[in-house]
Every structure is written in C-alpha cells, then in structure tokens.
Amino acid sequence: MTDLSTSTLLFYGLVILAALLVGVIQWVRRRFEVLAVTAIILSLLLPLVSFLYSINRPEAMNEIAYIWQQARERQGMGVFLLLGHLYILFWVLFGPEYKQLYAFLVPKLKRMIQWFKNRKQKRDNNNMKEGI
C-alpha cells in the first residue's frame, strides 16, 4: 500500500485495530461469538489479502480505486475485499451495540414490510375491480 497517503493508512490501521479489539472483547465476553470471530479473522486477513491482491494493479491506480474497480466488474476477490471491509467498518461502528441496533431497526423493518404488503393488496383489489 504505497500510493495511499499516510493519513489514509493511519485511519485504515486504526479501523482494523479497533475491529480486532472489539472482536476480541466481544468474544471474551461471549457475546455475538460468531460475529466477533468473523471480525477477528477478517481484521487479520483483509490487510494481507488486500496488499497481495493489489500488487498487479496498473501503475496509475491506487489500491482503493483498484479494489473498487474490481468489485464493480464483479471479480470474486474484489467483491470479497469490499464486503469484508464493509463488514469491518460496520462491526467497528455497531459491534458493541447490536442489541440496541436490532431493537431500533426491527420495528421499522416490520412497518415497511407491512406497508408493502398493504400496497400490493390494494393494487390487487383495484385490478380485480377493474376486471369486473
């Protein structure tokens, strides 16, 4: 990762380190064990795989742009790296508060699903009335 600025590398390193620490803490506390172990594995694996994958990139392109381009072209490793980094970012932001996030999102999702069901039912009823 030579083309990225020092501040970008510092931010990246801090996010990866934070994901590793939050994952270890959650794993030791026996909370969200599968998610915590996934975060630990990804935080150790992603920097190495990203470095190795971006070795064969074009000269004028930095690592982030190369991985983004490969993910847009639906290359398997590019998609894996993008989704892995998104998981790590999500884990750092919401890892300790999954219970609160779940309690916040589930009622909203249920209302949205019910709204779509009601809308579909009304549309079906209107189509049925027009057909008669």
C-alpha positions as MATLAB code, in Angstrom:
seq = 'MTDLSTSTLLFYGLVILAALLVGVIQWVRRRFEVLAVTAIILSLLLPLVSFLYSINRPEAMNEIAYIWQQARERQGMGVFLLLGHLYILFWVLFGPEYKQLYAFLVPKLKRMIQWFKNRKQKRDNNNMKEGI';
ca = [
       0.000    0.000    0.000;
       2.414    2.595   -1.193;
       0.215    5.008   -3.149;
      -2.077    5.907   -0.265;
      -1.355    8.897    1.924;
      -0.039    8.469    5.440;
      -3.268    9.737    6.979;
      -5.315    7.223    4.969;
      -3.041    4.383    6.057;
      -3.233    5.567    9.665;
      -7.042    5.671    9.544;
      -7.127    2.218    7.908;
      -4.808    0.798   10.548;
      -6.841    2.293   13.382;
     -10.102    0.879   11.989;
      -8.560   -2.576   11.573;
      -7.063   -2.429   15.071;
     -10.368   -1.254   16.548;
     -12.208   -4.103   14.794;
      -9.714   -6.589   16.185;
     -10.003   -5.204   19.726;
     -13.809   -5.026   19.689;
     -13.925   -8.546   18.275;
     -11.641   -9.931   20.973;
     -13.582   -8.132   23.717;
     -16.931   -9.400   22.430;
     -15.538  -12.915   22.011;
     -14.136  -12.987   25.560;
     -17.443  -11.676   26.924;
     -19.209  -14.465   24.969;
     -21.480  -12.024   23.174;
     -22.087  -12.353   19.445;
     -19.393  -15.025   19.275;
     -19.768  -15.905   15.593;
     -19.790  -12.258   14.531;
     -16.829  -11.488   16.793;
     -14.748  -14.368   15.453;
     -15.627  -13.316   11.901;
     -14.425   -9.802   12.689;
     -11.202  -11.118   14.236;
     -10.446  -13.316   11.231;
     -11.278  -10.583    8.721;
      -9.280   -7.929   10.564;
      -6.222  -10.170   10.386;
      -6.826  -11.432    6.851;
      -8.033   -8.373    4.928;
      -4.877   -6.209    5.085;
      -2.699   -9.083    3.859;
      -5.075  -10.147    1.094;
      -5.617   -6.527    0.027;
      -1.890   -5.982   -0.226;
      -1.306   -9.167   -2.201;
      -4.309   -8.572   -4.465;
      -3.336   -5.001   -5.308;
       0.191   -5.947   -6.390;
      -0.853   -6.492  -10.013;
      -2.790   -3.227  -10.339;
      -1.991   -0.640  -13.028;
       0.667    1.967  -12.224;
      -1.654    4.992  -12.216;
      -4.223    3.488   -9.838;
      -4.087    3.311   -6.033;
      -5.182    0.289   -4.008;
      -8.629    1.545   -3.058;
      -9.539    2.510   -6.612;
      -8.270   -0.840   -7.905;
     -10.315   -2.882   -5.419;
     -13.379   -0.724   -6.124;
     -12.962   -1.214   -9.888;
     -12.571   -4.973   -9.475;
     -15.677   -5.130   -7.267;
     -17.694   -3.194   -9.855;
     -16.540   -5.675  -12.514;
     -17.779   -8.452  -10.208;
     -14.389  -10.072   -9.778;
     -14.635  -12.523   -6.883;
     -11.695  -11.291   -4.851;
     -12.639   -7.632   -5.326;
     -16.179   -8.300   -4.106;
     -14.832  -10.294   -1.140;
     -12.471   -7.481   -0.162;
     -15.157   -4.819   -0.500;
     -17.695   -6.782    1.535;
     -15.048   -7.682    4.107;
     -14.061   -4.063    4.593;
     -17.722   -3.032    4.844;
     -18.253   -5.724    7.486;
     -15.245   -4.481    9.453;
     -16.488   -0.889    9.272;
     -19.983   -1.966   10.349;
     -18.508   -4.042   13.168;
     -16.469   -1.119   14.481;
     -19.433    1.250   14.361;
     -22.146   -1.079   15.688;
     -20.431   -4.172   17.159;
     -20.971   -3.442   20.841;
     -24.489   -2.124   20.269;
     -26.056   -4.909   18.159;
     -28.872   -5.381   20.654;
     -29.767   -1.689   20.567;
     -29.450   -1.569   16.777;
     -31.680   -4.641   16.461;
     -34.290   -3.109   18.776;
     -34.184    0.107   16.733;
     -34.371   -1.420   13.243;
     -36.741   -4.366   13.608;
     -39.948   -2.374   14.260;
     -39.141   -0.073   11.331;
     -38.498   -3.014    9.018;
     -41.720   -4.693   10.110;
     -43.662   -1.491    9.357;
     -42.042   -1.210    5.920;
     -42.872   -4.836    5.081;
     -46.451   -4.351    6.245;
     -46.726   -1.155    4.178;
     -45.540   -3.002    1.041;
     -47.965   -5.862    1.712;
     -50.872   -3.437    2.158;
     -49.910   -1.581   -1.003;
     -49.742   -4.808   -3.007;
     -53.080   -5.936   -1.610;
     -54.726   -2.620   -2.534;
     -53.256   -2.826   -6.034;
     -54.549   -6.394   -6.420;
     -58.016   -5.325   -5.195;
     -58.052   -2.415   -7.664;
     -57.023   -4.713  -10.527;
     -59.752   -7.142   -9.540;
     -62.402   -4.362   -9.501;
     -61.255   -3.086  -12.919;
     -61.517   -6.598  -14.341;
     -65.161   -6.957  -13.263;
];
